[in-house]
């Protein structure tokens, strides 16, 4: 890295990497815990209205319907209009998307989408293929320096400007670093729940950093649960059984073999995720839920190699038997409040990807919109940061604000169970209030407790049902935000 002051990007998933690449030629120091990320696990693909009979407006409409019209319409527009060029950009970086015999992009269909528009690579290995290409580009471009095995656990301030980070290495050594800006791209919060599709490291640490400097948060109560994680009792991080299987005709069944989604929603198995997750959650309490993908037959292994291998490694042959599934914490719609360019309420601090909330997902994310979010808004942010001067922002003395200690393993397990019961697909006031008290106690012991308190407070403040936030004991009927903004 040159001696010039870098932009510091915390997180090496799709959002952090794209931001870093797009900031060229400004030097970037990218800090990450490990090369693992949720981005690498993404199976379904990237939503993009690239078919001749599709449009960015139709994609925006589906995004808003899934989000219960709680979305920011202008931001949704940026996302869906930017999708085709995002796919083209990835192709220029070497991503080979799956095509049919005529050379057209193969488009899969997923829940909530009015038509087939999910672009994928390597069958169900889209996240890995995209991440490999981005990493290769970051290495080629020369302006990005990556440090792995570091934990960013504090921010540096000068006046009210964020101007650096503090980090701890695996050997326990600590360092404080200056940057011309700090970008938080630390991903989601699934790791704070007892069952998740996320890696355990997706634990809301970026939210904790932002909370230490009192950055504004938005929509923290909206947590999406994936309806079809592989049910492996006792396991925390569960492999995902991709929704694209339902797009290919697989059906959810209850313990009696009765279709779960019949008469629940007009789109049945392809209903929005919150609707399906609640049904699977309820079935889980009444004997279990299964995904019957036997109809895909002998083509299964070729079309869904990742799911096939994962099922077989757990003794389940999906060509011969239904797959046991459960709802698992999957995606956080809320996060650090940002504008379209990733600016937070704190000068010098930016956020992008799942940890950020610019309003694009509303109250529930449409499937396969989040890799797209990382690309579209990562590129916008990177380009904005290019023009930052080579100086430490702010004036006055420097001070470090640390996140504080982490919970012990036993306490973290307790917190995960607590959040799963209180902040799951179906919520109850009494349970949430009790959890709030327990979390206040946990917050004194570790930073994860503080994040959990913020989530619970946000959920208690939203008194009506909206999108992924669902009260079993709702005080008022569900109400969406104005439909007029999307008219
Ligand atoms: C199993 C699975 C399948 C999915 N499938 C799809 C799909 O098909 N399509 C789609 O659009 N979306 C999908 N998603 C969602 C999507 O993958 C994520 O929302 C997206 O990848 C998040 O990207 P990100 O860059 O914000 O965070 P991540 O990819 O999670 O990266 C976070 C980074 O932050 C680092 N980090 C975290 N905390 C710290 C810290 N304190 N210090 C240093 N580094 C830190 C981590 O090491 C990591 O590098 C899926 C998610 C999962 C879990």
Short mmCIF file of C-alpha atoms and ligand atoms in Angstrom, two decimals:
data_model
loop_
_atom_site.label_atom_id
_atom_site.label_comp_id
_atom_site.label_asym_id
_atom_site.label_seq_id
_atom_site.Cartn_x
_atom_site.Cartn_y
_atom_site.Cartn_z
CA UNK A 1 0.00 0.00 0.00
CA UNK A 2 1.22 3.54 -0.73
CA UNK A 3 2.09 5.90 2.14
CA UNK A 4 -1.06 7.88 1.37
CA UNK A 5 -3.83 7.75 3.94
CA UNK A 6 -6.18 4.88 3.07
CA UNK A 7 -9.92 4.50 3.14
CA UNK A 8 -10.48 1.81 5.77
CA UNK A 9 -13.08 -0.79 4.80
CA UNK A 10 -14.17 -3.15 7.59
CA UNK A 11 -15.46 -6.36 5.97
CA UNK A 12 -14.43 -8.40 2.95
CA UNK A 13 -17.80 -9.67 1.72
CA UNK A 14 -19.36 -8.49 -1.52
CA UNK A 15 -20.21 -5.00 -0.24
CA UNK A 16 -16.76 -4.28 1.21
CA UNK A 17 -14.89 -5.69 -1.79
CA UNK A 18 -16.98 -3.85 -4.38
CA UNK A 19 -16.58 -0.58 -2.45
CA UNK A 20 -12.83 -1.14 -2.27
CA UNK A 21 -12.53 -1.90 -6.00
CA UNK A 22 -14.69 1.07 -7.00
CA UNK A 23 -12.63 3.49 -4.90
CA UNK A 24 -9.63 3.10 -7.26
CA UNK A 25 -7.09 4.63 -7.45
CA UNK A 26 -7.47 5.84 -3.84
CA UNK A 27 -5.65 3.40 -1.53
CA UNK A 28 -7.92 1.11 0.47
CA UNK A 29 -7.06 -0.96 3.53
CA UNK A 30 -9.62 -3.76 3.79
CA UNK A 31 -9.83 -5.46 7.19
CA UNK A 32 -11.62 -8.74 7.73
CA UNK A 33 -11.94 -11.42 10.35
CA UNK A 34 -11.56 -14.27 7.87
CA UNK A 35 -11.97 -15.00 4.16
CA UNK A 36 -15.36 -16.56 5.01
CA UNK A 37 -18.46 -14.45 4.49
CA UNK A 38 -22.19 -14.75 3.88
CA UNK A 39 -21.50 -13.50 0.36
CA UNK A 40 -19.53 -16.62 -0.45
CA UNK A 41 -22.47 -18.81 0.67
CA UNK A 42 -25.08 -17.20 -1.60
CA UNK A 43 -26.69 -19.91 -3.69
CA UNK A 44 -29.70 -18.47 -5.50
CA UNK A 45 -28.13 -15.66 -7.44
CA UNK A 46 -28.63 -12.02 -8.34
CA UNK A 47 -31.99 -10.49 -9.26
CA UNK A 48 -31.86 -8.47 -12.48
CA UNK A 49 -34.56 -7.55 -14.99
CA UNK A 50 -32.59 -8.60 -18.07
CA UNK A 51 -35.25 -10.65 -19.89
CA UNK A 52 -36.91 -9.05 -22.92
CA UNK A 53 -40.33 -9.24 -21.25
CA UNK A 54 -39.10 -7.86 -17.91
CA UNK A 55 -38.40 -4.33 -16.66
CA UNK A 56 -36.71 -2.49 -13.81
CA UNK A 57 -40.16 -1.15 -12.86
CA UNK A 58 -41.59 -4.69 -12.54
CA UNK A 59 -38.58 -5.66 -10.39
CA UNK A 60 -39.13 -2.52 -8.29
CA UNK A 61 -42.79 -3.37 -7.87
CA UNK A 62 -41.99 -6.89 -6.62
CA UNK A 63 -39.34 -5.44 -4.28
CA UNK A 64 -41.91 -3.04 -2.82
CA UNK A 65 -44.61 -5.69 -2.45
CA UNK A 66 -42.18 -7.99 -0.59
CA UNK A 67 -41.12 -5.00 1.57
CA UNK A 68 -44.77 -4.18 2.46
CA UNK A 69 -44.27 -0.79 0.75
CA UNK A 70 -42.09 0.28 3.66
CA UNK A 71 -39.25 0.67 1.11
CA UNK A 72 -37.74 3.96 0.02
CA UNK A 73 -39.02 4.16 -3.57
CA UNK A 74 -36.13 6.26 -4.91
CA UNK A 75 -33.56 3.82 -3.52
CA UNK A 76 -35.44 0.82 -4.92
CA UNK A 77 -35.34 2.55 -8.28
CA UNK A 78 -31.55 2.93 -8.06
CA UNK A 79 -31.25 -0.76 -7.24
CA UNK A 80 -33.44 -2.20 -9.97
CA UNK A 81 -32.28 0.23 -12.67
CA UNK A 82 -28.68 -0.57 -11.79
CA UNK A 83 -29.11 -4.34 -11.98
CA UNK A 84 -28.37 -4.93 -15.67
CA UNK A 85 -25.19 -2.86 -15.57
CA UNK A 86 -24.15 -4.62 -12.34
CA UNK A 87 -24.38 -7.98 -14.13
CA UNK A 88 -22.46 -6.59 -17.10
CA UNK A 89 -19.77 -5.19 -14.77
CA UNK A 90 -19.36 -8.59 -13.09
CA UNK A 91 -18.99 -10.20 -16.51
CA UNK A 92 -16.22 -7.76 -17.38
CA UNK A 93 -14.48 -8.92 -14.18
CA UNK A 94 -14.70 -12.52 -15.41
CA UNK A 95 -17.84 -13.92 -13.77
CA UNK A 96 -19.33 -16.53 -16.12
CA UNK A 97 -23.08 -16.58 -15.59
CA UNK A 98 -25.02 -19.69 -16.62
CA UNK A 99 -26.46 -19.46 -20.13
CA UNK A 100 -28.78 -21.64 -22.21
CA UNK A 101 -27.92 -23.35 -25.50
CA UNK A 102 -28.75 -20.12 -27.39
CA UNK A 103 -26.35 -18.11 -25.27
CA UNK A 104 -29.06 -16.30 -23.30
CA UNK A 105 -28.68 -15.87 -19.55
CA UNK A 106 -30.53 -18.61 -17.68
CA UNK A 107 -33.04 -16.98 -15.36
CA UNK A 108 -34.41 -18.75 -12.29
CA UNK A 109 -37.53 -17.78 -10.37
CA UNK A 110 -37.69 -17.24 -6.60
CA UNK A 111 -40.37 -16.37 -4.04
CA UNK A 112 -41.99 -12.95 -4.44
CA UNK A 113 -40.71 -12.42 -7.99
CA UNK A 114 -43.45 -12.02 -10.61
CA UNK A 115 -41.25 -13.76 -13.14
CA UNK A 116 -37.94 -15.54 -13.70
CA UNK A 117 -35.13 -12.99 -13.19
CA UNK A 118 -32.44 -14.59 -11.01
CA UNK A 119 -29.09 -14.67 -12.77
CA UNK A 120 -26.77 -17.37 -11.43
CA UNK A 121 -23.28 -18.77 -11.88
CA UNK A 122 -22.04 -22.33 -11.42
CA UNK A 123 -25.61 -23.53 -10.76
CA UNK A 124 -26.08 -22.69 -7.10
CA UNK A 125 -22.53 -21.41 -6.49
CA UNK A 126 -23.16 -17.76 -7.46
CA UNK A 127 -21.74 -16.20 -4.29
CA UNK A 128 -18.47 -18.14 -4.51
CA UNK A 129 -18.01 -17.39 -8.23
CA UNK A 130 -18.67 -13.68 -7.75
CA UNK A 131 -16.39 -13.45 -4.72
CA UNK A 132 -13.55 -15.23 -6.57
CA UNK A 133 -13.81 -12.71 -9.42
CA UNK A 134 -13.92 -9.72 -7.04
CA UNK A 135 -10.91 -10.98 -5.11
CA UNK A 136 -8.95 -11.47 -8.32
CA UNK A 137 -9.85 -7.91 -9.38
CA UNK A 138 -8.84 -6.50 -5.98
CA UNK A 139 -5.47 -8.25 -6.28
CA UNK A 140 -4.97 -7.08 -9.89
CA UNK A 141 -5.88 -3.48 -9.24
CA UNK A 142 -3.06 -2.83 -6.77
CA UNK A 143 -4.79 -0.12 -4.68
CA UNK A 144 -6.42 -2.60 -2.23
CA UNK A 145 -4.44 -4.06 0.68
CA UNK A 146 -6.25 -6.84 2.60
CA UNK A 147 -5.57 -7.87 6.18
CA UNK A 148 -7.24 -11.04 7.46
CA UNK A 149 -7.59 -12.42 10.99
CA UNK A 150 -8.16 -8.98 12.49
CA UNK A 151 -11.08 -7.92 14.65
CA UNK A 152 -12.04 -4.26 14.36
CA UNK A 153 -13.34 -3.48 17.83
CA UNK A 154 -13.36 0.28 18.06
CA UNK A 155 -13.49 3.54 16.17
CA UNK A 156 -11.21 6.55 16.34
CA UNK A 157 -12.75 10.00 16.51
CA UNK A 158 -11.38 13.52 16.09
CA UNK A 159 -14.02 15.94 17.25
CA UNK A 160 -17.19 14.34 15.93
CA UNK A 161 -15.46 12.91 12.81
CA UNK A 162 -14.72 9.21 12.54
CA UNK A 163 -11.11 9.08 11.36
CA UNK A 164 -9.88 5.54 12.02
CA UNK A 165 -10.32 2.20 13.74
CA UNK A 166 -8.73 0.11 16.42
CA UNK A 167 -8.19 -3.58 15.84
CA UNK A 168 -7.08 -6.67 17.71
CA UNK A 169 -5.06 -9.43 16.04
CA UNK A 170 -5.32 -13.16 16.75
CA UNK A 171 -2.22 -12.96 19.00
CA UNK A 172 -3.98 -10.32 21.12
CA UNK A 173 -1.89 -7.39 19.88
CA UNK A 174 -3.73 -4.15 19.24
CA UNK A 175 -3.30 -1.29 16.81
CA UNK A 176 -5.01 1.99 16.02
CA UNK A 177 -5.09 3.11 12.38
CA UNK A 178 -5.97 6.43 10.78
CA UNK A 179 -8.01 6.59 7.59
CA UNK A 180 -9.52 9.32 5.44
CA UNK A 181 -12.85 7.52 5.94
CA UNK A 182 -14.14 4.34 7.59
CA UNK A 183 -16.62 2.06 5.82
CA UNK A 184 -18.51 -0.54 7.86
CA UNK A 185 -19.35 -3.56 5.68
CA UNK A 186 -19.58 -6.24 8.35
CA UNK A 187 -22.71 -8.08 7.14
CA UNK A 188 -25.72 -9.26 9.12
CA UNK A 189 -26.81 -10.46 12.54
CA UNK A 190 -27.95 -14.08 11.95
CA UNK A 191 -25.16 -15.34 14.23
CA UNK A 192 -26.97 -13.77 17.20
CA UNK A 193 -29.89 -16.23 16.75
CA UNK A 194 -30.00 -19.89 17.84
CA UNK A 195 -30.69 -21.05 14.27
CA UNK A 196 -29.25 -19.22 11.31
CA UNK A 197 -28.26 -19.66 7.72
CA UNK A 198 -25.43 -17.17 8.29
CA UNK A 199 -21.88 -17.95 9.36
CA UNK A 200 -21.57 -17.55 13.15
CA UNK A 201 -19.32 -14.52 12.48
CA UNK A 202 -22.33 -12.56 11.14
CA UNK A 203 -22.89 -11.30 14.66
CA UNK A 204 -23.77 -7.63 14.32
CA UNK A 205 -20.30 -6.41 15.27
CA UNK A 206 -20.60 -3.50 12.82
CA UNK A 207 -23.85 -2.44 14.46
CA UNK A 208 -22.06 -2.54 17.80
CA UNK A 209 -19.30 -0.27 16.44
CA UNK A 210 -21.84 2.22 15.11
CA UNK A 211 -23.80 2.11 18.37
CA UNK A 212 -20.67 3.08 20.33
CA UNK A 213 -20.57 6.42 18.48
CA UNK A 214 -24.37 6.81 18.58
CA UNK A 215 -24.80 6.63 14.79
CA UNK A 216 -28.47 6.59 13.80
CA UNK A 217 -30.06 3.16 13.28
CA UNK A 218 -33.05 2.34 11.11
CA UNK A 219 -35.63 -0.48 10.96
CA UNK A 220 -33.68 -2.78 13.31
CA UNK A 221 -36.82 -4.84 14.05
CA UNK A 222 -37.02 -6.29 10.54
CA UNK A 223 -35.24 -9.66 10.48
CA UNK A 224 -35.90 -12.08 7.65
CA UNK A 225 -36.11 -15.77 8.40
CA UNK A 226 -35.34 -18.21 5.64
CA UNK A 227 -38.08 -20.83 5.56
CA UNK A 228 -35.91 -23.70 4.38
CA UNK A 229 -32.69 -24.22 6.29
CA UNK A 230 -31.78 -27.88 6.63
CA UNK A 231 -33.19 -29.01 9.99
CA UNK A 232 -30.20 -30.32 11.99
CA UNK A 233 -31.21 -30.30 15.66
CA UNK A 234 -28.61 -28.77 18.00
CA UNK A 235 -26.67 -27.03 15.22
CA UNK A 236 -26.32 -23.22 15.17
CA UNK A 237 -25.27 -22.39 11.62
CA UNK A 238 -27.48 -24.39 9.27
CA UNK A 239 -26.97 -25.05 5.57
CA UNK A 240 -29.58 -23.53 3.33
CA UNK A 241 -31.87 -25.38 1.00
CA UNK A 242 -32.19 -22.79 -1.75
CA UNK A 243 -35.52 -21.21 -2.55
CA UNK A 244 -34.77 -21.81 -6.23
CA UNK A 245 -35.87 -25.42 -5.56
CA UNK A 246 -39.39 -24.14 -4.98
CA UNK A 247 -39.04 -22.12 -8.17
CA UNK A 248 -38.29 -25.46 -9.86
CA UNK A 249 -41.46 -27.03 -8.44
CA UNK A 250 -40.54 -28.39 -4.98
CA UNK A 251 -43.36 -28.16 -2.38
CA UNK A 252 -43.44 -27.72 1.37
CA UNK A 253 -45.24 -30.44 3.33
CA UNK A 254 -46.30 -30.87 6.96
CA UNK A 255 -45.73 -33.98 9.05
CA UNK A 256 -48.80 -35.62 7.41
CA UNK A 257 -47.53 -34.92 3.89
CA UNK A 258 -50.13 -32.16 3.37
CA UNK A 259 -48.94 -29.13 1.31
CA UNK A 260 -48.11 -26.38 3.83
CA UNK A 261 -48.77 -23.35 1.66
CA UNK A 262 -52.03 -24.41 0.01
CA UNK A 263 -54.71 -21.76 0.68
CA UNK A 264 -52.26 -19.71 2.80
CA UNK A 265 -51.25 -17.32 -0.01
CA UNK A 266 -52.13 -17.03 -3.71
CA UNK A 267 -48.48 -17.64 -4.67
CA UNK A 268 -48.43 -20.76 -2.44
CA UNK A 269 -44.84 -22.07 -2.15
CA UNK A 270 -43.52 -18.95 -3.90
CA UNK A 271 -45.19 -16.54 -1.45
CA UNK A 272 -42.96 -13.86 0.16
CA UNK A 273 -40.44 -15.25 2.63
CA UNK A 274 -42.07 -13.91 5.79
CA UNK A 275 -45.34 -15.67 4.97
CA UNK A 276 -43.61 -18.98 4.21
CA UNK A 277 -41.26 -18.70 7.21
CA UNK A 278 -44.15 -18.17 9.64
CA UNK A 279 -45.90 -21.25 8.26
CA UNK A 280 -42.75 -23.38 8.49
CA UNK A 281 -42.11 -22.00 12.02
CA UNK A 282 -45.62 -23.03 13.09
CA UNK A 283 -45.30 -26.46 11.43
CA UNK A 284 -42.00 -26.87 13.27
CA UNK A 285 -43.95 -26.69 16.51
CA UNK A 286 -46.45 -29.26 15.26
CA UNK A 287 -44.19 -32.09 14.13
CA UNK A 288 -41.93 -30.50 11.52
CA UNK A 289 -41.78 -29.33 7.91
CA UNK A 290 -40.31 -30.95 4.78
CA UNK A 291 -39.45 -29.79 1.29
CA UNK A 292 -40.45 -32.35 -1.32
CA UNK A 293 -38.10 -31.86 -4.28
CA UNK A 294 -38.41 -35.39 -5.63
CA UNK A 295 -40.10 -34.05 -8.78
CA UNK A 296 -36.79 -32.53 -9.92
CA UNK A 297 -35.61 -36.14 -10.24
CA UNK A 298 -32.36 -37.22 -11.87
CA UNK A 299 -31.56 -33.63 -12.95
CA UNK A 300 -31.17 -32.61 -9.29
CA UNK A 301 -27.43 -33.10 -9.02
CA UNK A 302 -26.66 -31.09 -12.18
CA UNK A 303 -29.02 -28.19 -11.38
CA UNK A 304 -28.45 -27.90 -7.63
CA UNK A 305 -25.01 -29.39 -6.97
CA UNK A 306 -24.43 -27.57 -3.65
CA UNK A 307 -27.76 -28.58 -2.10
CA UNK A 308 -27.39 -32.10 -3.46
CA UNK A 309 -23.97 -32.65 -1.89
CA UNK A 310 -25.04 -31.03 1.38
CA UNK A 311 -28.13 -33.26 1.69
CA UNK A 312 -26.21 -36.41 0.77
CA UNK A 313 -23.52 -35.57 3.34
CA UNK A 314 -26.29 -35.61 5.99
CA UNK A 315 -27.71 -38.92 4.75
CA UNK A 316 -30.63 -37.42 2.82
CA UNK A 317 -31.09 -38.28 -0.86
CA UNK A 318 -33.30 -35.41 -2.13
CA UNK A 319 -34.19 -37.40 -5.27
CA UNK A 320 -35.76 -40.10 -3.09
CA UNK A 321 -37.05 -38.41 0.08
CA UNK A 322 -38.38 -35.02 1.28
CA UNK A 323 -35.79 -32.76 2.93
CA UNK A 324 -36.43 -31.78 6.62
CA UNK A 325 -36.41 -27.97 6.88
CA UNK A 326 -36.70 -25.26 9.54
CA UNK A 327 -36.93 -21.46 9.66
CA UNK A 328 -33.59 -19.77 10.40
CA UNK A 329 -32.46 -16.14 10.82
CA UNK A 330 -31.24 -15.16 7.37
CA UNK A 331 -31.11 -11.46 6.57
CA UNK A 332 -31.32 -8.14 8.41
CA UNK A 333 -33.32 -5.51 6.57
CA UNK A 334 -32.51 -2.88 9.21
CA UNK A 335 -29.13 -1.51 10.14
CA UNK A 336 -27.02 1.63 10.27
CA UNK A 337 -29.09 4.38 8.64
CA UNK A 338 -27.44 5.57 5.39
CA UNK A 339 -28.37 7.61 2.35
CA UNK A 340 -28.00 6.41 -1.26
CA UNK A 341 -24.23 7.04 -1.06
CA UNK A 342 -23.64 5.13 2.16
CA UNK A 343 -23.26 8.25 4.40
CA UNK A 344 -24.24 7.62 8.02
CA UNK A 345 -25.26 10.27 10.56
CA UNK A 346 -21.60 10.49 11.66
CA UNK A 347 -19.16 12.41 9.47
CA UNK A 348 -16.36 10.16 8.20
CA UNK A 349 -18.36 6.99 8.83
CA UNK A 350 -19.98 5.10 5.96
CA UNK A 351 -21.84 1.79 5.80
CA UNK A 352 -22.78 -0.55 2.96
CA UNK A 353 -24.26 -4.00 2.42
CA UNK A 354 -26.31 -5.93 4.92
CA UNK A 355 -25.13 -3.92 7.94
CA UNK A 356 -26.50 -0.73 6.37
CA UNK A 357 -30.10 0.34 5.93
CA UNK A 358 -30.89 2.72 3.08
CA UNK A 359 -34.51 1.61 2.93
CA UNK A 360 -34.15 -0.55 -0.16
CA UNK A 361 -35.61 -3.70 1.39
CA UNK A 362 -38.42 -2.11 3.39
CA UNK A 363 -39.95 -4.49 5.91
CA UNK A 364 -38.85 -7.64 4.07
CA UNK A 365 -36.20 -8.33 1.46
CA UNK A 366 -37.10 -9.75 -1.91
CA UNK A 367 -35.04 -12.87 -2.64
CA UNK A 368 -31.69 -12.31 -4.38
CA UNK A 369 -31.76 -8.54 -3.96
CA UNK A 370 -28.90 -8.37 -1.47
CA UNK A 371 -25.91 -9.39 -3.58
CA UNK A 372 -27.29 -6.81 -6.00
CA UNK A 373 -27.48 -4.26 -3.18
CA UNK A 374 -23.81 -4.88 -2.34
CA UNK A 375 -22.77 -4.32 -5.96
CA UNK A 376 -24.96 -1.31 -6.82
CA UNK A 377 -24.45 0.62 -3.57
CA UNK A 378 -20.85 -0.56 -3.10
CA UNK A 379 -19.97 0.93 -6.48
CA UNK A 380 -21.77 4.19 -5.66
CA UNK A 381 -19.99 4.49 -2.33
CA UNK A 382 -16.56 3.58 -3.75
CA UNK A 383 -16.91 6.23 -6.45
CA UNK A 384 -17.95 8.83 -3.90
CA UNK A 385 -14.98 8.04 -1.65
CA UNK A 386 -12.52 8.49 -4.54
CA UNK A 387 -12.80 12.23 -4.21
CA UNK A 388 -12.00 12.40 -0.48
CA UNK A 389 -8.85 14.42 0.26
CA UNK A 390 -5.71 12.72 1.58
CA UNK A 391 -6.12 14.11 5.09
CA UNK A 392 -7.32 12.89 8.48
CA UNK A 393 -10.81 14.36 8.82
CA UNK A 394 -11.94 16.49 11.74
CA UNK A 395 -9.93 18.66 14.11
CA UNK A 396 -8.82 18.53 17.73
CA UNK A 397 -7.73 15.58 19.83
CA UNK A 398 -8.06 11.94 18.88
CA UNK A 399 -10.04 9.55 21.05
CA UNK A 400 -10.74 5.84 20.79
CA UNK A 401 -14.22 4.47 21.43
CA UNK A 402 -14.13 0.73 21.96
CA UNK A 403 -16.96 -1.76 21.60
CA UNK A 404 -16.12 -3.49 24.89
CA UNK A 405 -15.67 -7.17 25.75
CA UNK A 406 -17.52 -10.02 24.04
CA UNK A 407 -19.92 -12.35 25.88
CA UNK A 408 -18.56 -15.67 27.10
CA UNK A 409 -19.59 -18.71 25.03
CA UNK A 410 -22.21 -19.74 27.59
CA UNK A 411 -23.72 -16.24 27.71
CA UNK A 412 -23.70 -15.98 23.91
CA UNK A 413 -25.62 -19.26 23.67
CA UNK A 414 -28.14 -17.87 26.16
CA UNK A 415 -28.53 -14.69 24.11
CA UNK A 416 -29.02 -16.66 20.87
CA UNK A 417 -31.83 -18.72 22.43
CA UNK A 418 -33.38 -15.56 23.83
CA UNK A 419 -33.41 -13.76 20.48
CA UNK A 420 -34.73 -16.81 18.64
CA UNK A 421 -37.66 -17.07 21.04
CA UNK A 422 -38.39 -13.34 21.29
CA UNK A 423 -37.40 -11.93 17.88
CA UNK A 424 -38.34 -14.95 15.70
CA UNK A 425 -40.81 -15.00 12.76
CA UNK A 426 -43.72 -14.73 15.24
CA UNK A 427 -43.39 -12.35 18.23
CA UNK A 428 -45.32 -11.91 21.48
CA UNK A 429 -45.24 -8.80 23.65
CA UNK A 430 -44.80 -10.50 26.99
CA UNK A 431 -41.92 -12.64 25.69
CA UNK A 432 -40.23 -9.63 24.14
CA UNK A 433 -40.54 -7.51 27.31
CA UNK A 434 -39.03 -10.30 29.40
CA UNK A 435 -36.23 -10.75 26.87
CA UNK A 436 -35.58 -7.03 27.01
CA UNK A 437 -34.87 -7.27 30.77
CA UNK A 438 -32.54 -10.23 30.29
CA UNK A 439 -30.72 -8.46 27.48
CA UNK A 440 -30.14 -5.37 29.62
CA UNK A 441 -28.30 -7.63 32.05
CA UNK A 442 -26.35 -9.30 29.21
CA UNK A 443 -25.42 -5.88 27.78
CA UNK A 444 -23.38 -5.24 30.94
CA UNK A 445 -21.32 -8.35 30.19
CA UNK A 446 -20.72 -8.10 26.45
CA UNK A 447 -21.34 -5.98 23.36
CA UNK A 448 -23.66 -8.56 21.75
CA UNK A 449 -26.11 -7.84 24.58
CA UNK A 450 -26.15 -4.18 23.56
CA UNK A 451 -26.97 -5.07 19.95
CA UNK A 452 -29.75 -7.40 21.11
CA UNK A 453 -31.23 -4.62 23.29
CA UNK A 454 -31.32 -2.28 20.29
CA UNK A 455 -33.13 -4.92 18.20
CA UNK A 456 -35.69 -5.63 20.91
CA UNK A 457 -36.34 -1.95 21.63
CA UNK A 458 -37.03 -1.35 17.94
CA UNK A 459 -39.43 -4.32 17.82
CA UNK A 460 -41.32 -3.13 20.91
CA UNK A 461 -41.69 0.34 19.37
CA UNK A 462 -43.40 -1.02 16.24
CA UNK A 463 -46.84 -1.86 17.55
CA UNK A 464 -48.44 -3.16 14.35
CA UNK A 465 -47.60 -6.02 12.01
CA UNK A 466 -45.53 -5.08 9.03
CA UNK A 467 -43.57 -7.37 6.71
CA UNK A 468 -41.19 -9.60 8.64
CA UNK A 469 -42.22 -8.02 11.97
CA UNK A 470 -45.20 -10.10 13.03
CA UNK A 471 -47.02 -9.98 16.36
CA UNK A 472 -49.08 -12.99 17.32
CA UNK A 473 -50.85 -10.57 19.67
CA UNK A 474 -51.05 -7.52 17.37
CA UNK A 475 -52.62 -4.41 18.90
CA UNK A 476 -53.86 -3.14 15.56
CA UNK A 477 -54.42 -4.67 12.16
CA UNK A 478 -51.37 -4.71 9.89
CA UNK A 479 -50.88 -1.56 7.92
CA UNK A 480 -48.46 -0.89 5.08
CA UNK A 481 -46.89 2.44 4.30
CA UNK A 482 -48.48 4.54 1.61
CA UNK A 483 -48.91 2.80 -1.71
CA UNK A 484 -48.87 6.23 -3.32
CA UNK A 485 -45.08 6.45 -3.34
CA UNK A 486 -45.03 3.53 -5.79
CA UNK A 487 -47.95 4.61 -7.90
C1 LIG B 1 -26.62 -19.14 3.01
C2 LIG B 1 -26.94 -17.80 2.40
C3 LIG B 1 -27.40 -17.74 1.10
C4 LIG B 1 -27.70 -16.52 0.52
N1 LIG B 1 -28.10 -16.47 -0.79
C5 LIG B 1 -28.29 -15.27 -1.38
C6 LIG B 1 -28.58 -15.19 -2.77
O1 LIG B 1 -28.67 -16.19 -3.47
N2 LIG B 1 -28.74 -13.95 -3.31
C7 LIG B 1 -28.63 -12.81 -2.58
O2 LIG B 1 -28.80 -11.72 -3.12
N3 LIG B 1 -28.34 -12.87 -1.25
C8 LIG B 1 -28.16 -14.06 -0.65
N4 LIG B 1 -27.85 -14.12 0.68
C9 LIG B 1 -27.66 -12.87 1.42
C10 LIG B 1 -26.31 -12.27 1.03
O3 LIG B 1 -25.37 -13.30 0.87
C11 LIG B 1 -25.81 -11.31 2.09
O4 LIG B 1 -26.80 -10.39 2.45
C12 LIG B 1 -24.63 -10.52 1.55
O5 LIG B 1 -23.67 -11.41 1.02
C13 LIG B 1 -24.01 -9.67 2.63
O6 LIG B 1 -22.83 -9.14 2.12
P1 LIG B 1 -21.95 -8.17 3.00
O7 LIG B 1 -20.77 -7.83 2.19
O8 LIG B 1 -22.81 -7.08 3.53
O9 LIG B 1 -21.53 -9.05 4.28
P2 LIG B 1 -20.74 -10.45 4.38
O10 LIG B 1 -20.64 -11.15 3.09
O11 LIG B 1 -21.35 -11.18 5.52
O12 LIG B 1 -19.26 -10.01 4.81
C14 LIG B 1 -19.03 -9.48 6.10
C15 LIG B 1 -17.52 -9.30 6.28
O13 LIG B 1 -17.29 -8.55 7.46
C16 LIG B 1 -16.22 -9.12 8.19
N5 LIG B 1 -16.36 -8.70 9.58
C17 LIG B 1 -17.48 -8.74 10.36
N6 LIG B 1 -17.24 -8.17 11.55
C18 LIG B 1 -15.94 -7.77 11.54
C19 LIG B 1 -15.09 -7.10 12.46
N7 LIG B 1 -15.51 -6.71 13.67
N8 LIG B 1 -13.80 -6.86 12.11
C20 LIG B 1 -13.33 -7.24 10.89
N9 LIG B 1 -14.10 -7.84 9.97
C21 LIG B 1 -15.39 -8.10 10.28
C22 LIG B 1 -16.36 -10.61 7.93
O14 LIG B 1 -15.12 -11.28 8.18
C23 LIG B 1 -16.73 -10.59 6.44
O15 LIG B 1 -15.56 -10.48 5.68
C24 LIG B 1 -27.55 -15.34 1.27
C25 LIG B 1 -27.09 -15.39 2.60
C26 LIG B 1 -26.77 -16.62 3.15
C27 LIG B 1 -26.26 -16.66 4.57
#
